[in-house]
Coordinates of C-alpha atoms in Angstrom, one line a residue:
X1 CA 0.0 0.0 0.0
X2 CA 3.2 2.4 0.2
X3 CA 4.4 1.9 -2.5
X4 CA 0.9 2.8 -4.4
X5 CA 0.2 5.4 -2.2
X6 CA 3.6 7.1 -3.5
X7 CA 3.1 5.9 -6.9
X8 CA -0.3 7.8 -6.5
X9 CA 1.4 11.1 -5.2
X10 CA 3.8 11.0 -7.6
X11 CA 1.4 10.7 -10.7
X12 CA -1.1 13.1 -9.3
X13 CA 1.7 15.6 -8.9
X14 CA 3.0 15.2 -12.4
X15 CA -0.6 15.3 -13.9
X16 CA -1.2 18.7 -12.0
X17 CA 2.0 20.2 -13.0
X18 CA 2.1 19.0 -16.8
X19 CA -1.7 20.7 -17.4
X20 CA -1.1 24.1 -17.2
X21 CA 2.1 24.3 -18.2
X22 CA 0.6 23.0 -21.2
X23 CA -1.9 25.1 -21.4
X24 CA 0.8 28.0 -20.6
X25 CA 2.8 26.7 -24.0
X26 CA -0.1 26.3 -26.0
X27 CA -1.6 30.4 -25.0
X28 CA 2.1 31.7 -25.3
X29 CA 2.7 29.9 -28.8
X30 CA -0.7 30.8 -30.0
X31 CA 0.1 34.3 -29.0
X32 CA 3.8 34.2 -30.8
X33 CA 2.3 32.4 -34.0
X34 CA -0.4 35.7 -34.2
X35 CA 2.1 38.4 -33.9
X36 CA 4.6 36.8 -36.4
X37 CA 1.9 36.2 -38.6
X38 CA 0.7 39.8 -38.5
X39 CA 4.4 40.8 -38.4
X40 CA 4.5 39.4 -42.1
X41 CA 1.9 40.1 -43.4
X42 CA 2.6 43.7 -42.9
X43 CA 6.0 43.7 -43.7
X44 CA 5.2 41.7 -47.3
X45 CA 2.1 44.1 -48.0
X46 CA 3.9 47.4 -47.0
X47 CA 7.1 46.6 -49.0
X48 CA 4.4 45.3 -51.9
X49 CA 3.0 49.0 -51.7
X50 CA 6.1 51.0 -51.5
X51 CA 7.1 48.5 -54.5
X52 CA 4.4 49.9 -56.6
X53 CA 4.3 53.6 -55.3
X54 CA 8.6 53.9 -56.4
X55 CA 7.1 51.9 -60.0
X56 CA 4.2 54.5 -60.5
X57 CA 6.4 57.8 -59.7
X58 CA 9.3 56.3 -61.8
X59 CA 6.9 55.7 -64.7
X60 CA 5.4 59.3 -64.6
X61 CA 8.9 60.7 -63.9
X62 CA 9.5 59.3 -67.2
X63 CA 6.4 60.1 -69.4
X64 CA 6.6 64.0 -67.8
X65 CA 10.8 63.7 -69.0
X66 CA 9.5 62.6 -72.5
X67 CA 6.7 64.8 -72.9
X68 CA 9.2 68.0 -72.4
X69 CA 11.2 66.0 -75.0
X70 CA 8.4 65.3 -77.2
X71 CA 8.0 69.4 -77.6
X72 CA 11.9 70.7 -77.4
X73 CA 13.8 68.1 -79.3
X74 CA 13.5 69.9 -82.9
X75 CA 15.1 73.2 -83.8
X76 CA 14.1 74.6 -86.7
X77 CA 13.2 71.3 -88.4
X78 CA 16.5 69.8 -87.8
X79 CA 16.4 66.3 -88.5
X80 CA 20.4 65.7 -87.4
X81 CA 19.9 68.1 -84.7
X82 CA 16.8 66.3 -83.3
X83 CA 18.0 62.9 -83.2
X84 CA 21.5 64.1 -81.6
X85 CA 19.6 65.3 -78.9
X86 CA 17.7 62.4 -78.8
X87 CA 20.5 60.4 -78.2
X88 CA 22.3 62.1 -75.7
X89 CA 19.0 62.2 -73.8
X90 CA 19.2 58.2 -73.7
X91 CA 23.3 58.3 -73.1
X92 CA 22.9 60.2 -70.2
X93 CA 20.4 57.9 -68.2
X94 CA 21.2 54.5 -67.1
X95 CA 18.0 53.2 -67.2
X96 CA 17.8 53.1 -71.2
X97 CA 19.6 50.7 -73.0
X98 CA 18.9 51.8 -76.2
X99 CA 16.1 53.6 -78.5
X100 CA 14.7 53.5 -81.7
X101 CA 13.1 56.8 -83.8
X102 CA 11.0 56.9 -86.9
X103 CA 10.9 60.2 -88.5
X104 CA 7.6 61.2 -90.5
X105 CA 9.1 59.6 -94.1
X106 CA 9.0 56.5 -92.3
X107 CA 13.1 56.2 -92.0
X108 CA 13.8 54.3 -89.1
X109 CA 16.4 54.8 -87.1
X110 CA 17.2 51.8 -84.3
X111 CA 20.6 52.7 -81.4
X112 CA 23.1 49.3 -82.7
X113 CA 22.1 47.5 -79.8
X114 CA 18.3 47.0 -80.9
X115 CA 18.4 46.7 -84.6
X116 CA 16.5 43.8 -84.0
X117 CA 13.3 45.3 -82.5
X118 CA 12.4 47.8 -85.4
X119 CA 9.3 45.0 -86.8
X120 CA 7.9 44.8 -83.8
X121 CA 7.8 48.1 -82.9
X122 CA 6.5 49.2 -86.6
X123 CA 3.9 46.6 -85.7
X124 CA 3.4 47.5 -82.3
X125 CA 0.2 48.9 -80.7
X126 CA 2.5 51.9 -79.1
X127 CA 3.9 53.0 -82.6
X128 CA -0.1 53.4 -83.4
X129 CA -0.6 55.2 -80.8
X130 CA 2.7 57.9 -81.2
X131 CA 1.9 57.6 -84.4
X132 CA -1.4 59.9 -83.9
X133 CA -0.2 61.8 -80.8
X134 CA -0.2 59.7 -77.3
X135 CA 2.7 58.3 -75.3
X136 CA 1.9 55.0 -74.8
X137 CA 4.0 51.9 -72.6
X138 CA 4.8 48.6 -74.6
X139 CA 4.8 45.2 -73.2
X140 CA 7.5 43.4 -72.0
X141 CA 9.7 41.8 -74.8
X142 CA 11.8 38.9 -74.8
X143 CA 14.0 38.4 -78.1
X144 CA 16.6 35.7 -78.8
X145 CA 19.4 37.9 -78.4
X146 CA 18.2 40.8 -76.7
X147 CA 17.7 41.0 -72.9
X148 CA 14.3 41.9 -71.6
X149 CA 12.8 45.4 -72.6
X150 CA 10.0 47.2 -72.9
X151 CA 9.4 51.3 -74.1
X152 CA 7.4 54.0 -74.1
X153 CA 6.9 55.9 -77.1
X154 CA 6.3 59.4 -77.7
X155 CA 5.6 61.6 -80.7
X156 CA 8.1 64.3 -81.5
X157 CA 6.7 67.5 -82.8
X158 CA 8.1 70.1 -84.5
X159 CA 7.8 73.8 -84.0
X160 CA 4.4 74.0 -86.0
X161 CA 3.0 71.4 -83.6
X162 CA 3.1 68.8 -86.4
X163 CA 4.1 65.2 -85.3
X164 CA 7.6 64.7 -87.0
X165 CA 8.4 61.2 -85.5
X166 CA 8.1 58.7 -83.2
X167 CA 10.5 57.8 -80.5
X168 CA 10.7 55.1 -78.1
X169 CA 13.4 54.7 -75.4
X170 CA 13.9 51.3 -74.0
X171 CA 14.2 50.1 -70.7
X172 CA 17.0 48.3 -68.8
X173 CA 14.2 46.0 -66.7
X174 CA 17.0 45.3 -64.4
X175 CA 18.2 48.6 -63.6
X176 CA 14.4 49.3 -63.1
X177 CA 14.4 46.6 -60.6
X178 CA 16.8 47.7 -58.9
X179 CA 16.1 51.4 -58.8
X180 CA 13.0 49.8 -57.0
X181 CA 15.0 47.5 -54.3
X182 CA 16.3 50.5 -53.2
X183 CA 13.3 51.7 -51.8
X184 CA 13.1 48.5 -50.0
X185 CA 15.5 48.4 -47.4
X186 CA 13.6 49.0 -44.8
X187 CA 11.5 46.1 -45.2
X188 CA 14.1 44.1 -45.5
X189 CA 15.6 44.8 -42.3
X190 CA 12.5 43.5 -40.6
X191 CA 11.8 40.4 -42.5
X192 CA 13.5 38.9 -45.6
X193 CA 11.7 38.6 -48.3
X194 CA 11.8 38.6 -52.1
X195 CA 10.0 40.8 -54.9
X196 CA 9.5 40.8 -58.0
X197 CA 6.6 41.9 -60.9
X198 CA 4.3 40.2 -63.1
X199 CA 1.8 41.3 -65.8
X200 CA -2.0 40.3 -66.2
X201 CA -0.9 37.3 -67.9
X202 CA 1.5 35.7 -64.4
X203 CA 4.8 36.3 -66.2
X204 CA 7.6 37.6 -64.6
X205 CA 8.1 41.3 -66.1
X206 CA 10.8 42.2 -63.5
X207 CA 12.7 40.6 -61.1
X208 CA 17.0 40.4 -60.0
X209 CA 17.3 37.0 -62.2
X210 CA 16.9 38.2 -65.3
X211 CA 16.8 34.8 -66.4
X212 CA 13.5 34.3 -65.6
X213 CA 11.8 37.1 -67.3
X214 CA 9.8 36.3 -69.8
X215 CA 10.2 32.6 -68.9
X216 CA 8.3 32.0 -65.5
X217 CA 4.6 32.2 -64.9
X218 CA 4.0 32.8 -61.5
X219 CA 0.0 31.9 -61.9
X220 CA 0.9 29.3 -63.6
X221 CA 3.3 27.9 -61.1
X222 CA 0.9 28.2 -58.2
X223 CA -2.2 27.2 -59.5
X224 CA -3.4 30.6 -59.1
X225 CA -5.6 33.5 -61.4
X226 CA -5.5 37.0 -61.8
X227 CA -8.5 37.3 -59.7
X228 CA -7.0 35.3 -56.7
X229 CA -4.8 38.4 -56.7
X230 CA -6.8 41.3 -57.1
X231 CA -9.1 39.4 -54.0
X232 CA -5.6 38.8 -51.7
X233 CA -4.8 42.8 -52.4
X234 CA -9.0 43.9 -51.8
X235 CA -9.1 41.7 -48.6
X236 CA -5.5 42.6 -47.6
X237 CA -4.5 38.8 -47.6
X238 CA -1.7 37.1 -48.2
X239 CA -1.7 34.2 -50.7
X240 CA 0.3 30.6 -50.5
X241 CA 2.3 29.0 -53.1
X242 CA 0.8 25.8 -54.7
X243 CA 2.9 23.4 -52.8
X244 CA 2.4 26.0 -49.1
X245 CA 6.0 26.7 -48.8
X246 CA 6.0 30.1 -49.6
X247 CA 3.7 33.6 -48.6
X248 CA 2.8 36.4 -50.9
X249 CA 1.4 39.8 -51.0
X250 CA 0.3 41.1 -53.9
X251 CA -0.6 45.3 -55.1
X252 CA -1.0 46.1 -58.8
X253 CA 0.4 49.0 -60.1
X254 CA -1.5 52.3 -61.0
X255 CA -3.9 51.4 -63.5
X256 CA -3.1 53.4 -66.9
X257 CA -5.2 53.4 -69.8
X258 CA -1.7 54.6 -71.6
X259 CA -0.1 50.9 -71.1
X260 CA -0.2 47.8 -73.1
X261 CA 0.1 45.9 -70.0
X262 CA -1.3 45.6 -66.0
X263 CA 1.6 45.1 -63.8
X264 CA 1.6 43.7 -60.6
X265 CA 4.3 43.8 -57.9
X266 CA 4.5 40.4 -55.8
X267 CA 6.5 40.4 -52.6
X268 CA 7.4 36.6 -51.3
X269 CA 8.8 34.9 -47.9
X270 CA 9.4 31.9 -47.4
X271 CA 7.0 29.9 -44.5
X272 CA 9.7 28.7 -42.8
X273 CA 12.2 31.5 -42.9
X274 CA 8.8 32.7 -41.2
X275 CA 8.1 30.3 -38.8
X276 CA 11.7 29.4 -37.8
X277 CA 11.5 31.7 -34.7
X278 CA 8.2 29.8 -33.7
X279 CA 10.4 26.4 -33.8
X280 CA 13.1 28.0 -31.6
X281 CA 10.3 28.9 -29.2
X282 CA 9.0 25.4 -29.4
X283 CA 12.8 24.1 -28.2
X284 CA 13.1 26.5 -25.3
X285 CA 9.6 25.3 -24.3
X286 CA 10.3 21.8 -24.2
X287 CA 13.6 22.4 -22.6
X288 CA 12.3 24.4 -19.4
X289 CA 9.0 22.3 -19.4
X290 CA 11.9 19.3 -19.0
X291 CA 14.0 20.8 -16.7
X292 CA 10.3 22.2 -14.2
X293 CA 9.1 18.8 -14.4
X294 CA 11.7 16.9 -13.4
X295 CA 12.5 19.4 -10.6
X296 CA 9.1 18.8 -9.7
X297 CA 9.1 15.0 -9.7
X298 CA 12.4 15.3 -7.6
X299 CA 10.9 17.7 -5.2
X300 CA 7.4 15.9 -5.2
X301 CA 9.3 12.6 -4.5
X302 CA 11.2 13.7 -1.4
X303 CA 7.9 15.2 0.0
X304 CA 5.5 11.8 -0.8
X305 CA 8.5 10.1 1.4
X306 CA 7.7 12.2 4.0
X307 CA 4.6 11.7 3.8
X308 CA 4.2 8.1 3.3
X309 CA 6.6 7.6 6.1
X310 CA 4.2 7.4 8.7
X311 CA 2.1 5.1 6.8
X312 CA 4.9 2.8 6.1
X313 CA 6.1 3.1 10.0
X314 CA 2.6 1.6 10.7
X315 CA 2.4 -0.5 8.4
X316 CA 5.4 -2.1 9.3
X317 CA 4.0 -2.3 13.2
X318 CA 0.9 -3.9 12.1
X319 CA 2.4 -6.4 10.2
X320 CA 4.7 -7.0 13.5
X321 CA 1.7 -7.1 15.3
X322 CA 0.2 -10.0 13.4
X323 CA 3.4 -12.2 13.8
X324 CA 2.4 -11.9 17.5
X325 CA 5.1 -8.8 18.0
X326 CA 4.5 -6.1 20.7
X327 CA 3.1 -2.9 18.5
X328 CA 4.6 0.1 19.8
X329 CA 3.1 3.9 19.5
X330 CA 4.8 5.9 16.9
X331 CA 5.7 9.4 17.6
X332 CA 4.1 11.2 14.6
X333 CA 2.6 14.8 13.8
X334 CA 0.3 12.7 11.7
X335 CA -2.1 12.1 14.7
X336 CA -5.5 11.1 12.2
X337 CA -3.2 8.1 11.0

């Protein structure tokens, strides 16, 4: 009977001790999960936003810049002069990698390293557009042995107000990119992450691996549609890869009625980048709830041996007492034994 009684004091203990530090765990991991959870969630959607905002202003910067260009490119009817200054205009910013012009004869006139583009661009949507006065943005293009542009054109009129061409700078996407990322630091400091941009169709317009422009559709690749994004941006949700592995936030860029295409600017971190503080937590749980329970089974055994003391002490006596053995009185503070 001791030895149960013990046994009994022991597992009591242990059952009293294990529940709410359990329940403690389960509250304090709950509570951890949340707040990293909302952690990311704002850190992906804000640095989705400021994504878009540094796209939009960089794209007006750029219209505004060609407009002025579009009015004070021609002197006097200059042809030479016109696309000289043209050309310096393009030399002097990074983010063109070349141009192509078509004066009003229909000469056209590509930089060397796009000689390859002028059939699509006679063909193009945006050359229709310059062509009766409005700048308009291409779509992304992805030629055999060109990297990954896209321009806006812009008719050039001379000092009559006549349209006396069409030009159309085109863009580094990579240097765009990363004119972007530099808006992102902040972000980044909080919670890593990755970004890049897709147009209404999933492909990747813009990202650091230029590699996959042109070449990877994100809808495709997770199972997804363009209106699973526009939801996850209305509802200010964040969307999961198709095998759950990965987060995203998504936030289109301004609407224009003066682009071929609908961008969309995708920020992405990966679940258990995300959750790998919550696994740490998990480990320093386990390890304390270790260590408190078997300081408690320790410190519960040495009290149930005090306490079961007088009980064995008796027992003992009594089974003296039936081998015909004088039973003596046991000093004990236990008196109801």
């Amino acid at each position: 009977m001791p030895v149960r009684l013990q046994t009994r004091l022991l597992s009591y203990s242990l059952i009293i001790s294990t529940i709410p530090l359990l329940c403690l765990g389960i509250i304090s991991y709950s509570t951890q999960r949340s707040l990293i959870e909302n952690q990311v969630k704002m850190t992906l959607r804000t640095a989705a936003y400021h994504a878009a905002d540094t796209t939009d202003r960089f794209i007006d910067e750029r219209i505004s810049d060609l407009a002025y260009l579009s009015r004070h490119s021609i002197e006097s009817d200059n042809k030479s002069h016109s696309l000289n200054f043209l050309k310096k205009y393009v030399e002097s910013k990074p983010i063109y990698s070349g141009y192509i012009y078509v004066n009003k004869d229909g000469d056209v006139i590509p930089s060397e390293e796009y000689n390859d583009i002028t059939p699509y661009f006679i063909n193009s949507k945006s050359f229709e557009k310059s062509s009766a006065g409005i700048q308009y943005l291409s779509k992304v293009y992805k030629l055999d042995r060109e990297k990954p542009f896209f321009w806006i054109s812009t008719p050039i009129y001379t000092n009559d107000n006549e349209i006396n061409g069409v030009f159309a700078p085109t863009f580094n996407l990579f240097y765009l990119w990363k004119t972007i990322e530099s808006n992102l630091t902040l972000e980044r400091e909080k919670f890593p992450y990755t970004a890049f941009m897709i147009n209404h169709e999933g492909w990747i317009v813009s990202e650091q691996n230029e590699d996959n422009i042109m070449k990877t559709n994100f809808l495709e690749e997770n199972n997804l549609s363009l209106d699973d994004l526009i939801a996850s941006d209305k509802q200010n949700e964040l969307i999961q890869s198709k095998d759950g592995k990965q987060l995203f936030a998504v936030k289109p860029i301004k609407e224009r009625t003066d682009a071929q295409e609908q961008w969309y600017v995708i920020t992405e971190a990966n679940k258990k980048v995300v959750y790998a503080p919550l696994l740490q937590l998990i480990d320093r749980y386990l390890m304390i709830g270790l260590i408190l329970l078997i300081g408690i089974l320790l410190f519960v055994y040495y009290i149930s041996k005090t306490v079961v003391k007088p009980v064995v002490s008796m027992a003992e006596g009594v089974e003296g007492y039936k081998k015909k053995k004088k039973y003596n009185q046991i000093e004990s503070t236990y008196h109801e034994l």
